[in-house]
Amino acid sequence: MTAQTIHQGQWSVIRQILSQTVFQFVGVGVLAILTCAGVSAETRSAPATAKGIFAARGASESRFFQRLQQQRTRAEAYMLNNVSRPECLPGCVVASPSKSNPNYFFHWTRDSALTMLTVLDLFDRSTDPREQTQYLQILKDYVLFSRKTQVTPGPVGGPGEVRFNVDGTADYSSWARPQNDGPALRTIALAKLAKILVGRGESDFVRIHMYAPQMPAYTVMKTDLEYISHRWQEPSYDAWEELHGQHFFHRLMQRRALLDGAQIAELMEDLGAAGFYRFQAAAIEPEINQHYNENKGYIVATLFPSGGIQYKSLHLDSVVILGALAADRGDGFYSMTDARLQATALELIKVFRAMYPINQNSEGIAIGRYPEDRYDGIHSDGFGNPWFLITQGFSEYFYRMAKKYQTDGRIEINLVNLKFFEWLGLTQASPRTIEETSPEFAEMLQKIVAKGDAFMAKTLRHMNQTDGSMSEQFSRETGVMQGANDLTWSYASFLGAYLHRPE
Ligand code: NOJ
Ligand code: NOJ
C-alpha cells in the first residue's frame, strides 16, 4: 500500500469519528454540566482491598467516565488530524493548524516525538490488526520525515534544530536554538517502535531506516544517539524555548534515550556503541541529581542559566513533572513515587492555586508552566496561563503514581514528601511506611486517583463545550481558551492521561 492510500484511509477514519462524536455530544452535554463540579473524593471513600482499590466508584464516577471516554475519541481524531495533513509531507506533525497569531504550522521535533509516544500507547492498547497497521504506517512515515529533517541544512542544522516547515525544509526565523531535548525524545519514541518492528519480523525496516551501526551515521536513531552521547554536557535552550542552560528535563530525557538506544544498538549488533551509550547515561545521573535543592524543597528546572529570558528566578517549573512522565523507563530512577518529584509537584500546585483566579474555590487545579511566565499564547509581555497539556500531565502523573504504589505494595513517607501526603489528607502525618495490608493504603491510593481526576475535570471544563477542541492555554482569569487552537500536544497529553487512568 502506498503512503497516499493509507493517508486517505486515515482521513476517512478521522472524519467518521468526528461526525459520530458531534452527534453524541448533545446527550452528554447535560451530564457535562453536572460533572463540571468535579469528581469529589467522597465517591472513593469506601474502604477497599488492595486488589479492588479503584473498583469502588459511584454514580458521579460513571458520568465522569462517560465524558472522558467521549473526549478520548475526539482527542485521538483531533490529534491525528494534525499528522500527515494533505498539505504536509507524510510523517509531518504540525504543532497546531494555526498559521498566524501564533504561527504554529511547523513540525517541532519535541512536540512530534511526544505525539508519537502517544501513538505508540494507542498501538499498544489496540487489538484490531487493521488499526494497528494504520498506527504503524503513521510511525514509519514519521521515521522517514524525521530523517529528512535531520539532514536538512538549517540555522544550527542536525538533531538540535528545533522546528521545520511542513515540506521538511528548515525554518530560518529567529528562534531559540539549539534545543537538545528533541533528539532524546525522538530516540525514546523510536526505540519503542524499533522493538515493536523487530518483534513483528520487520527488522529490515529498522536496519535500513532507523539504526545501522555504520559510521558516519546515516540513520535517524544512530545520528541522534551519536549527537546525544557526545553533546549532553552542552547547554541548550529549554523545552519552553526561552532559557539557555542545563535542564533537568533534557538530562532526564538524554539518560533514557541513551539507555533505550543501547538496547537497540545491541539488537543491531553494535555492541561497542551500546557500551558507550550506557557509560554516558551513567555519567548523566549525578548531574541530574544536582537539580534537587534541599533548601528550596524542589527540583530546580534549570541550572547555570546562560542566556535567554531574565525574569525566571525560582526555576520552579512544571516541565520537571512532564519530564518525569516521558523519561520513566521503569528502572526506579525518578519514578512516579519519587519523593523529590512529589515535593516539586506540591510546590507547583500551591503556587498556581494561589496565583490563578480560576483556581479559587475549585477542587481541580489548573496548572501553568512556571510562576513568572509571561507568554500568553501570542506575546511574551503578558501573563502566563494554565495549559491543557500541563494540567493533563499532572493528571497522568497522579494516575501513574497510584499504579506504581499499587505494584510496590507500600507507601514510604519521609521528610521530603511528608507535606505532599499532608496535602493529600494523610492523618497522623509522620515519616513511616504504609503497607498494603493497612486500610490506609487503599484510602491513600484512592485519594491520589481522585486528585488525578480533578485535574482532568478541570480541563474538560475549559475545553470547547460543543466539540471538545483544545487550544494551548486557557485564561487564568476567565477560563476561556487562548493561544494556538487545536494544539496537537494538548490532545496527545489528554490521551496520555486517559490511557493511564487506573481501572
Ligand atoms: C514562543 C515559544 O514557543 C514560547 O514557549 C515562548 O514562551 C515564546 N516564544 C517567547 O519566547
Ligand atoms: C510553545 C511551547 O513552549 C513549546 O514547548 C512547544 O514546542 C511550542 N509551543 C510548539 O507547540
Short mmCIF file of C-alpha atoms and ligand atoms in Angstrom, two decimals:
data_model
loop_
_atom_site.label_atom_id
_atom_site.label_comp_id
_atom_site.label_asym_id
_atom_site.label_seq_id
_atom_site.Cartn_x
_atom_site.Cartn_y
_atom_site.Cartn_z
CA MET A 1 0.00 0.00 0.00
CA THR A 2 1.34 3.45 -0.78
CA ALA A 3 1.59 6.19 1.78
CA GLN A 4 -1.14 8.02 -0.07
CA THR A 5 -3.76 5.27 0.24
CA ILE A 6 -3.07 4.83 3.94
CA HIS A 7 -3.26 8.51 4.23
CA GLN A 8 -6.72 8.61 2.72
CA GLY A 9 -7.72 5.74 4.99
CA GLN A 10 -6.56 7.71 7.98
CA TRP A 11 -8.63 10.68 6.87
CA SER A 12 -11.81 8.74 6.43
CA VAL A 13 -11.40 7.29 9.93
CA ILE A 14 -10.93 10.77 11.32
CA ARG A 15 -13.99 12.12 9.54
CA GLN A 16 -16.09 9.22 10.72
CA ILE A 17 -15.04 9.67 14.33
CA LEU A 18 -15.69 13.38 14.27
CA SER A 19 -19.16 13.09 12.78
CA GLN A 20 -20.12 10.47 15.35
CA THR A 21 -18.89 12.42 18.30
CA VAL A 22 -20.54 15.70 17.40
CA PHE A 23 -23.77 13.75 17.20
CA GLN A 24 -23.25 12.02 20.54
CA PHE A 25 -22.44 15.20 22.29
CA VAL A 26 -25.98 16.56 22.54
CA GLY A 27 -26.92 13.92 25.08
CA VAL A 28 -23.78 14.20 27.07
CA GLY A 29 -23.94 17.97 27.31
CA VAL A 30 -26.34 17.86 30.22
CA LEU A 31 -24.18 15.37 32.06
CA ALA A 32 -21.22 17.57 31.35
CA ILE A 33 -22.73 20.40 33.33
CA LEU A 34 -23.48 18.07 36.21
CA THR A 35 -19.99 16.71 36.21
CA CYS A 36 -18.25 20.03 35.87
CA ALA A 37 -18.28 20.48 39.58
CA GLY A 38 -15.58 17.86 39.58
CA VAL A 39 -15.47 14.33 40.81
CA SER A 40 -15.33 14.56 44.52
CA ALA A 41 -13.19 12.40 46.67
CA GLU A 42 -16.23 11.12 48.53
CA THR A 43 -17.07 8.78 45.65
CA ARG A 44 -13.92 6.89 46.51
CA SER A 45 -14.03 6.89 50.26
CA ALA A 46 -15.46 3.38 50.56
CA PRO A 47 -12.82 1.10 52.04
CA ALA A 48 -11.35 -1.29 49.52
CA THR A 49 -8.86 -4.07 49.47
CA ALA A 50 -5.58 -3.61 47.64
CA LYS A 51 -6.87 -5.53 44.63
CA GLY A 52 -10.14 -3.73 44.17
CA ILE A 53 -8.79 -0.33 45.11
CA PHE A 54 -10.12 1.51 42.12
CA ALA A 55 -13.27 -0.54 41.62
CA ALA A 56 -15.44 1.16 44.24
CA ARG A 57 -16.69 4.07 42.19
CA GLY A 58 -20.08 5.67 42.45
CA ALA A 59 -22.59 7.22 40.08
CA SER A 60 -20.81 10.51 39.56
CA GLU A 61 -17.79 8.44 38.59
CA SER A 62 -19.68 6.79 35.77
CA ARG A 63 -20.82 10.16 34.40
CA PHE A 64 -17.31 11.48 34.60
CA PHE A 65 -16.04 8.34 32.90
CA GLN A 66 -18.52 8.80 30.06
CA ARG A 67 -17.22 12.26 29.46
CA LEU A 68 -13.65 11.03 29.50
CA GLN A 69 -14.47 8.29 27.00
CA GLN A 70 -16.18 10.72 24.69
CA GLN A 71 -13.21 13.05 24.84
CA ARG A 72 -10.81 10.16 24.27
CA THR A 73 -12.35 9.51 20.85
CA ARG A 74 -12.35 13.16 19.92
CA ALA A 75 -8.81 13.77 21.17
CA GLU A 76 -7.49 10.96 19.03
CA ALA A 77 -9.26 12.27 15.95
CA TYR A 78 -8.06 15.83 16.54
CA MET A 79 -4.52 14.69 17.22
CA LEU A 80 -4.32 12.57 14.08
CA ASN A 81 -5.86 15.42 12.14
CA ASN A 82 -2.54 17.25 12.65
CA VAL A 83 -0.41 14.34 11.45
CA SER A 84 0.42 13.88 7.74
CA ARG A 85 -2.06 16.52 6.69
CA PRO A 86 -2.80 16.73 2.97
CA GLU A 87 -0.78 19.93 2.61
CA CYS A 88 2.19 18.40 4.50
CA LEU A 89 4.58 15.57 3.78
CA PRO A 90 3.62 12.20 5.30
CA GLY A 91 5.02 11.86 8.82
CA CYS A 92 5.00 15.60 9.47
CA VAL A 93 3.20 16.62 12.68
CA VAL A 94 2.13 20.25 12.87
CA ALA A 95 2.12 21.67 16.39
CA SER A 96 -1.20 23.32 15.56
CA PRO A 97 -3.07 24.18 12.35
CA SER A 98 -2.78 27.85 13.36
CA LYS A 99 -0.85 29.81 10.72
CA SER A 100 -0.94 33.21 12.40
CA ASN A 101 -1.26 34.66 15.89
CA PRO A 102 0.58 32.45 16.61
CA ASN A 103 2.05 30.63 13.64
CA TYR A 104 2.49 27.07 14.89
CA PHE A 105 2.26 25.47 11.46
CA PHE A 106 5.60 23.74 11.82
CA HIS A 107 6.92 20.30 12.69
CA TRP A 108 8.64 20.65 16.08
CA THR A 109 10.99 17.82 16.99
CA ARG A 110 9.77 17.86 20.61
CA ASP A 111 6.01 18.07 20.01
CA SER A 112 6.09 15.45 17.27
CA ALA A 113 8.07 12.95 19.35
CA LEU A 114 5.65 13.35 22.26
CA THR A 115 2.77 12.85 19.84
CA MET A 116 4.35 9.67 18.50
CA LEU A 117 4.79 8.39 22.05
CA THR A 118 1.03 8.68 22.38
CA VAL A 119 0.51 6.94 19.03
CA LEU A 120 2.68 4.12 20.39
CA ASP A 121 0.49 3.95 23.51
CA LEU A 122 -2.58 3.72 21.28
CA PHE A 123 -0.91 0.98 19.25
CA ASP A 124 -0.14 -0.95 22.46
CA ARG A 125 -3.73 -0.84 23.57
CA SER A 126 -5.27 -1.63 20.21
CA THR A 127 -6.44 -5.16 19.50
CA ASP A 128 -7.58 -4.50 15.94
CA PRO A 129 -4.87 -5.52 13.44
CA ARG A 130 -6.12 -3.05 10.81
CA GLU A 131 -5.93 -0.18 13.25
CA GLN A 132 -2.51 -1.34 14.40
CA THR A 133 -1.26 -1.29 10.81
CA GLN A 134 -2.52 2.27 10.46
CA TYR A 135 -0.67 3.39 13.58
CA LEU A 136 2.48 1.68 12.35
CA GLN A 137 2.21 3.42 8.99
CA ILE A 138 1.99 6.79 10.73
CA LEU A 139 5.07 5.89 12.78
CA LYS A 140 7.06 4.73 9.76
CA ASP A 141 6.19 7.91 7.87
CA TYR A 142 7.41 9.81 10.93
CA VAL A 143 10.72 7.90 10.80
CA LEU A 144 11.29 8.90 7.17
CA PHE A 145 10.22 12.50 7.68
CA SER A 146 12.45 12.76 10.76
CA ARG A 147 15.47 11.60 8.81
CA LYS A 148 14.71 14.19 6.16
CA THR A 149 14.65 16.98 8.74
CA GLN A 150 17.79 15.68 10.43
CA VAL A 151 19.93 16.21 7.32
CA THR A 152 18.28 19.37 6.11
CA PRO A 153 20.58 22.40 6.31
CA GLY A 154 19.35 25.00 8.81
CA PRO A 155 20.48 27.69 11.24
CA VAL A 156 22.10 25.07 13.50
CA GLY A 157 21.26 22.00 11.42
CA GLY A 158 21.23 18.40 12.62
CA PRO A 159 19.43 16.89 15.64
CA GLY A 160 19.47 20.09 17.74
CA GLU A 161 17.49 22.04 15.13
CA VAL A 162 14.12 22.96 16.58
CA ARG A 163 11.35 23.08 14.01
CA PHE A 164 10.76 22.58 10.30
CA ASN A 165 8.41 23.65 7.57
CA VAL A 166 5.83 21.09 6.58
CA ASP A 167 7.88 20.12 3.50
CA GLY A 168 10.84 19.24 5.71
CA THR A 169 12.92 22.34 4.96
CA ALA A 170 14.40 24.30 7.83
CA ASP A 171 12.78 27.27 9.49
CA TYR A 172 15.13 30.26 9.37
CA SER A 173 13.17 32.64 11.58
CA SER A 174 14.97 33.91 14.64
CA TRP A 175 14.32 31.28 17.30
CA ALA A 176 15.83 29.67 20.41
CA ARG A 177 18.37 27.14 19.09
CA PRO A 178 19.53 24.50 19.67
CA GLN A 179 17.08 22.57 21.87
CA ASN A 180 18.66 19.27 22.81
CA ASP A 181 15.64 17.55 24.32
CA GLY A 182 14.26 16.96 20.80
CA PRO A 183 16.62 14.21 19.62
CA ALA A 184 16.36 12.48 23.01
CA LEU A 185 12.56 12.40 22.92
CA ARG A 186 12.66 11.16 19.35
CA THR A 187 15.06 8.37 20.32
CA ILE A 188 12.77 7.26 23.15
CA ALA A 189 9.83 7.03 20.73
CA LEU A 190 11.84 5.34 18.01
CA ALA A 191 13.43 2.80 20.36
CA LYS A 192 9.96 1.71 21.33
CA LEU A 193 8.94 1.48 17.69
CA ALA A 194 12.09 -0.44 16.77
CA LYS A 195 11.32 -3.10 19.38
CA ILE A 196 7.79 -3.47 18.06
CA LEU A 197 9.00 -3.80 14.48
CA VAL A 198 11.68 -6.35 15.36
CA GLY A 199 9.02 -8.31 17.25
CA ARG A 200 6.87 -8.35 14.12
CA GLY A 201 9.69 -9.61 11.93
CA GLU A 202 10.33 -6.19 10.38
CA SER A 203 13.99 -5.89 11.35
CA ASP A 204 14.81 -4.80 7.83
CA PHE A 205 12.93 -1.54 8.22
CA VAL A 206 14.79 -0.92 11.47
CA ARG A 207 18.21 -1.72 9.97
CA ILE A 208 17.66 0.27 6.80
CA HIS A 209 15.87 3.34 8.14
CA MET A 210 16.30 3.53 11.89
CA TYR A 211 19.52 2.08 13.25
CA ALA A 212 22.52 0.98 11.19
CA PRO A 213 25.82 0.64 13.12
CA GLN A 214 27.95 2.18 10.35
CA MET A 215 29.76 5.43 10.95
CA PRO A 216 29.39 8.11 9.84
CA ALA A 217 25.82 7.56 10.89
CA TYR A 218 23.21 7.63 8.14
CA THR A 219 20.09 6.51 10.01
CA VAL A 220 17.92 8.63 12.27
CA MET A 221 18.46 6.81 15.57
CA LYS A 222 22.18 6.34 15.18
CA THR A 223 22.60 10.01 14.27
CA ASP A 224 20.58 11.14 17.31
CA LEU A 225 22.43 8.77 19.64
CA GLU A 226 25.83 9.97 18.46
CA TYR A 227 24.69 13.54 18.95
CA ILE A 228 23.30 12.90 22.44
CA SER A 229 26.23 10.81 23.67
CA HIS A 230 28.82 13.37 22.56
CA ARG A 231 26.98 16.57 23.45
CA TRP A 232 24.84 16.03 26.52
CA GLN A 233 27.23 18.21 28.55
CA GLU A 234 26.50 21.23 26.34
CA PRO A 235 23.84 23.73 27.42
CA SER A 236 20.92 24.39 25.08
CA TYR A 237 17.50 26.05 25.14
CA ASP A 238 14.79 24.64 27.39
CA ALA A 239 11.57 22.95 26.34
CA TRP A 240 9.73 26.31 26.58
CA GLU A 241 12.26 27.78 24.11
CA GLU A 242 13.21 30.66 26.36
CA LEU A 243 16.15 29.88 28.56
CA HIS A 244 19.65 28.65 27.74
CA GLY A 245 21.28 26.44 30.36
CA GLN A 246 21.39 22.94 31.83
CA HIS A 247 17.92 21.49 32.19
CA PHE A 248 16.57 18.68 34.33
CA PHE A 249 14.07 17.82 31.58
CA HIS A 250 16.73 17.45 28.89
CA ARG A 251 19.10 15.43 31.01
CA LEU A 252 16.46 13.03 32.22
CA MET A 253 15.43 12.51 28.60
CA GLN A 254 19.02 12.11 27.42
CA ARG A 255 19.67 9.44 30.02
CA ARG A 256 16.64 7.44 28.97
CA ALA A 257 17.38 7.89 25.27
CA LEU A 258 20.91 6.53 25.75
CA LEU A 259 19.72 3.51 27.74
CA ASP A 260 16.85 2.71 25.38
CA GLY A 261 19.15 3.36 22.42
CA ALA A 262 21.76 0.99 23.84
CA GLN A 263 19.16 -1.79 23.74
CA ILE A 264 18.53 -1.16 20.06
CA ALA A 265 22.29 -0.97 19.42
CA GLU A 266 22.54 -4.45 20.94
CA LEU A 267 19.69 -5.75 18.82
CA MET A 268 21.56 -4.43 15.78
CA GLU A 269 24.82 -5.98 16.99
CA ASP A 270 26.51 -2.67 17.62
CA LEU A 271 27.93 -3.76 20.97
CA GLY A 272 30.73 -1.23 21.31
CA ALA A 273 28.31 1.63 20.78
CA ALA A 274 25.84 0.10 23.25
CA GLY A 275 28.53 0.10 25.93
CA PHE A 276 29.45 3.69 25.16
CA TYR A 277 25.83 4.88 25.33
CA ARG A 278 25.32 3.16 28.69
CA PHE A 279 28.52 4.68 30.02
CA GLN A 280 27.35 8.17 29.07
CA ALA A 281 23.91 7.53 30.57
CA ALA A 282 25.53 6.64 33.89
CA ALA A 283 27.62 9.81 33.72
CA ILE A 284 24.47 11.95 33.39
CA GLU A 285 22.87 10.61 36.59
CA PRO A 286 24.89 12.62 39.13
CA GLU A 287 24.26 15.75 37.02
CA ILE A 288 20.52 15.11 37.17
CA ASN A 289 20.66 14.70 40.94
CA GLN A 290 22.25 18.15 41.25
CA HIS A 291 18.90 19.66 40.35
CA TYR A 292 17.21 18.76 43.62
CA ASN A 293 17.68 21.62 46.06
CA GLU A 294 17.07 20.57 49.64
CA ASN A 295 16.70 24.11 50.97
CA LYS A 296 14.19 25.08 48.32
CA GLY A 297 12.45 21.75 48.67
CA TYR A 298 12.00 21.18 44.94
CA ILE A 299 13.80 20.11 41.79
CA VAL A 300 15.30 23.18 40.12
CA ALA A 301 14.41 23.05 36.43
CA THR A 302 17.47 24.89 35.10
CA LEU A 303 20.99 25.20 36.48
CA PHE A 304 23.65 27.62 35.18
CA PRO A 305 21.31 29.78 33.07
CA SER A 306 23.43 31.24 30.29
CA GLY A 307 21.12 33.25 28.05
CA GLY A 308 17.53 33.96 27.14
CA ILE A 309 14.88 35.42 29.44
CA GLN A 310 15.98 37.17 32.62
CA TYR A 311 12.78 37.11 34.66
CA LYS A 312 12.76 33.50 35.74
CA SER A 313 14.03 33.40 39.29
CA LEU A 314 12.59 30.43 41.15
CA HIS A 315 13.21 27.85 38.42
CA LEU A 316 10.19 26.05 39.79
CA ASP A 317 8.68 24.65 36.61
CA SER A 318 6.06 22.07 35.63
CA VAL A 319 8.41 20.86 32.94
CA VAL A 320 10.03 18.77 35.69
CA ILE A 321 6.88 16.69 36.11
CA LEU A 322 6.34 16.41 32.35
CA GLY A 323 9.95 15.25 32.04
CA ALA A 324 9.49 12.51 34.60
CA LEU A 325 6.46 11.22 32.68
CA ALA A 326 8.34 10.84 29.41
CA ALA A 327 11.62 9.66 30.89
CA ASP A 328 10.36 6.94 33.23
CA ARG A 329 11.65 3.60 31.98
CA GLY A 330 10.53 1.63 34.98
CA ASP A 331 14.01 1.31 36.47
CA GLY A 332 13.26 3.37 39.58
CA PHE A 333 15.22 6.46 38.51
CA TYR A 334 12.90 9.43 39.20
CA SER A 335 9.91 7.14 39.18
CA MET A 336 6.37 8.37 39.75
CA THR A 337 6.71 7.80 43.50
CA ASP A 338 9.98 9.69 43.83
CA ALA A 339 9.70 11.96 46.88
CA ARG A 340 11.61 14.80 45.18
CA LEU A 341 9.08 14.85 42.35
CA GLN A 342 6.20 14.80 44.82
CA ALA A 343 7.67 17.75 46.70
CA THR A 344 8.09 19.64 43.40
CA ALA A 345 4.55 18.84 42.27
CA LEU A 346 3.15 20.14 45.56
CA GLU A 347 5.07 23.44 45.28
CA LEU A 348 3.71 23.91 41.77
CA ILE A 349 0.16 23.12 42.81
CA LYS A 350 0.37 25.57 45.71
CA VAL A 351 1.81 28.35 43.60
CA PHE A 352 -0.75 28.03 40.80
CA ARG A 353 -3.65 27.53 43.17
CA ALA A 354 -2.85 30.88 44.76
CA MET A 355 -1.94 32.65 41.51
CA TYR A 356 -4.79 31.86 39.10
CA PRO A 357 -8.26 33.27 39.86
CA ILE A 358 -9.91 30.29 38.14
CA ASN A 359 -8.39 28.06 40.81
CA GLN A 360 -10.20 29.79 43.65
CA ASN A 361 -12.82 27.56 45.23
CA SER A 362 -12.12 24.79 42.78
CA GLU A 363 -11.17 21.25 43.59
CA GLY A 364 -9.36 20.80 40.31
CA ILE A 365 -6.29 22.99 39.99
CA ALA A 366 -5.30 24.32 36.57
CA ILE A 367 -1.52 24.30 36.13
CA GLY A 368 0.74 26.55 34.07
CA ARG A 369 4.40 26.42 33.06
CA TYR A 370 6.07 28.45 35.86
CA PRO A 371 5.01 31.31 38.09
CA GLU A 372 6.95 34.09 36.31
CA ASP A 373 5.63 33.08 32.87
CA ARG A 374 4.71 35.98 30.56
CA TYR A 375 3.72 34.07 27.42
CA ASP A 376 0.00 34.45 26.77
CA GLY A 377 -0.05 32.23 23.70
CA ILE A 378 0.85 35.00 21.25
CA HIS A 379 3.06 37.55 23.01
CA SER A 380 5.62 37.36 25.78
CA ASP A 381 4.79 40.59 27.58
CA GLY A 382 1.57 39.43 29.18
CA PHE A 383 0.63 36.95 31.85
CA GLY A 384 1.14 33.23 31.66
CA ASN A 385 -1.90 30.99 31.91
CA PRO A 386 -2.73 27.41 32.71
CA TRP A 387 -2.13 24.97 29.88
CA PHE A 388 -4.17 21.91 28.91
CA LEU A 389 -1.12 19.75 28.33
CA ILE A 390 0.33 20.58 31.74
CA THR A 391 -2.87 20.16 33.74
CA GLN A 392 -3.44 16.83 31.97
CA GLY A 393 0.19 15.92 32.51
CA PHE A 394 -0.40 16.35 36.24
CA SER A 395 -3.38 14.07 35.96
CA GLU A 396 -1.27 11.40 34.28
CA TYR A 397 1.36 11.84 36.96
CA PHE A 398 -1.15 11.14 39.76
CA TYR A 399 -2.68 8.18 37.92
CA ARG A 400 0.69 6.60 37.34
CA MET A 401 1.77 7.32 40.91
CA ALA A 402 -1.24 5.39 42.22
CA LYS A 403 -0.50 2.46 39.95
CA LYS A 404 3.15 2.39 40.97
CA TYR A 405 2.21 2.28 44.66
CA GLN A 406 -0.21 -0.50 43.92
CA THR A 407 2.56 -2.51 42.25
CA ASP A 408 5.06 -1.72 45.00
CA GLY A 409 2.58 -2.64 47.74
CA ARG A 410 3.78 0.06 50.12
CA ILE A 411 3.99 3.81 50.52
CA GLU A 412 7.13 5.32 52.02
CA ILE A 413 6.60 8.64 53.72
CA ASN A 414 9.75 10.56 54.52
CA LEU A 415 10.76 14.10 55.33
CA VAL A 416 10.92 15.05 51.65
CA ASN A 417 7.36 14.01 50.72
CA LEU A 418 5.66 14.46 54.11
CA LYS A 419 3.96 17.73 53.10
CA PHE A 420 2.71 16.14 49.91
CA PHE A 421 0.95 13.46 51.94
CA GLU A 422 -0.42 16.01 54.37
CA TRP A 423 -1.90 17.83 51.41
CA LEU A 424 -3.45 14.55 50.24
CA GLY A 425 -5.14 14.31 53.60
CA LEU A 426 -2.99 11.86 55.49
CA THR A 427 -3.94 11.82 59.14
CA GLN A 428 -1.18 11.21 61.63
CA ALA A 429 1.46 12.63 59.33
CA SER A 430 4.91 11.40 60.18
CA PRO A 431 7.63 9.56 58.31
CA ARG A 432 6.61 5.92 58.13
CA THR A 433 5.69 3.12 55.78
CA ILE A 434 2.10 2.30 54.93
CA GLU A 435 1.86 -1.35 53.96
CA GLU A 436 -0.77 -2.60 51.54
CA THR A 437 -2.40 -4.60 54.31
CA SER A 438 -3.37 -1.41 56.10
CA PRO A 439 -6.76 0.16 55.22
CA GLU A 440 -4.90 3.46 54.94
CA PHE A 441 -3.12 2.14 51.86
CA ALA A 442 -6.23 1.85 49.71
CA GLU A 443 -7.51 5.13 51.07
CA MET A 444 -4.34 6.99 50.07
CA LEU A 445 -4.35 5.45 46.60
CA GLN A 446 -7.96 6.47 46.09
CA LYS A 447 -7.10 9.99 47.14
CA ILE A 448 -4.27 10.10 44.64
CA VAL A 449 -6.53 8.96 41.80
CA ALA A 450 -9.20 11.45 42.87
CA LYS A 451 -6.61 14.23 42.52
CA GLY A 452 -5.79 12.93 39.05
CA ASP A 453 -9.48 13.05 38.17
CA ALA A 454 -9.81 16.58 39.49
CA PHE A 455 -7.13 17.81 37.07
CA MET A 456 -8.95 16.10 34.20
CA ALA A 457 -12.29 17.55 35.30
CA LYS A 458 -10.65 20.97 35.14
CA THR A 459 -9.53 20.64 31.52
CA LEU A 460 -12.86 19.12 30.48
CA ARG A 461 -14.49 22.20 31.85
CA HIS A 462 -12.35 24.65 29.90
CA MET A 463 -12.19 22.94 26.53
CA ASN A 464 -14.73 23.90 23.87
CA GLN A 465 -18.01 22.63 25.34
CA THR A 466 -19.56 21.90 21.96
CA ASP A 467 -16.90 19.97 20.13
CA GLY A 468 -14.20 19.17 22.71
CA SER A 469 -11.44 21.08 20.93
CA MET A 470 -8.49 22.31 22.96
CA SER A 471 -6.05 25.13 22.34
CA GLU A 472 -2.74 25.65 24.16
CA GLN A 473 -3.89 27.70 27.16
CA PHE A 474 -6.98 28.93 28.97
CA SER A 475 -7.23 32.28 30.66
CA ARG A 476 -6.23 32.40 34.29
CA GLU A 477 -8.99 34.98 34.83
CA THR A 478 -11.93 33.73 32.80
CA GLY A 479 -11.00 30.17 31.85
CA VAL A 480 -11.62 30.92 28.16
CA MET A 481 -9.24 29.21 25.75
CA GLN A 482 -6.41 31.16 24.18
CA GLY A 483 -3.23 30.62 22.19
CA ALA A 484 -2.78 28.22 19.30
CA ASN A 485 -6.01 26.35 18.51
CA ASP A 486 -6.14 22.57 18.33
CA LEU A 487 -2.68 22.14 19.79
CA THR A 488 -1.55 18.62 18.92
CA TRP A 489 0.24 18.23 22.24
CA SER A 490 -2.95 19.14 24.18
CA TYR A 491 -4.69 16.13 22.63
CA ALA A 492 -1.68 13.83 22.98
CA SER A 493 -1.48 14.67 26.67
CA PHE A 494 -5.20 14.13 27.21
CA LEU A 495 -4.79 10.65 25.74
CA GLY A 496 -1.65 10.07 27.80
CA ALA A 497 -3.60 10.74 30.98
CA TYR A 498 -6.69 8.85 29.88
CA LEU A 499 -4.77 5.74 28.89
CA HIS A 500 -3.01 5.59 32.25
CA ARG A 501 -6.08 6.05 34.42
CA PRO A 502 -6.35 3.15 36.87
CA GLU A 503 -9.30 0.88 36.20
C1 NOJ B 1 7.33 31.03 21.55
C2 NOJ B 1 7.65 29.83 22.35
O1 NOJ B 1 7.17 28.71 21.75
C3 NOJ B 1 7.14 30.01 23.75
O2 NOJ B 1 7.37 28.87 24.52
C4 NOJ B 1 7.83 31.18 24.33
O3 NOJ B 1 7.34 31.43 25.62
C5 NOJ B 1 7.68 32.39 23.46
N1 NOJ B 1 8.00 32.12 22.09
C6 NOJ B 1 8.56 33.51 23.97
O4 NOJ B 1 9.89 33.17 23.83
C1 NOJ B 2 5.49 26.59 22.84
C2 NOJ B 2 6.00 25.63 23.84
O1 NOJ B 2 6.63 26.34 24.87
C3 NOJ B 2 6.97 24.65 23.21
O2 NOJ B 2 7.33 23.69 24.15
C4 NOJ B 2 6.35 24.00 22.00
O3 NOJ B 2 7.31 23.19 21.39
C5 NOJ B 2 5.82 25.01 21.03
N1 NOJ B 2 4.97 25.97 21.68
C6 NOJ B 2 5.03 24.36 19.91
O4 NOJ B 2 3.91 23.72 20.45
#
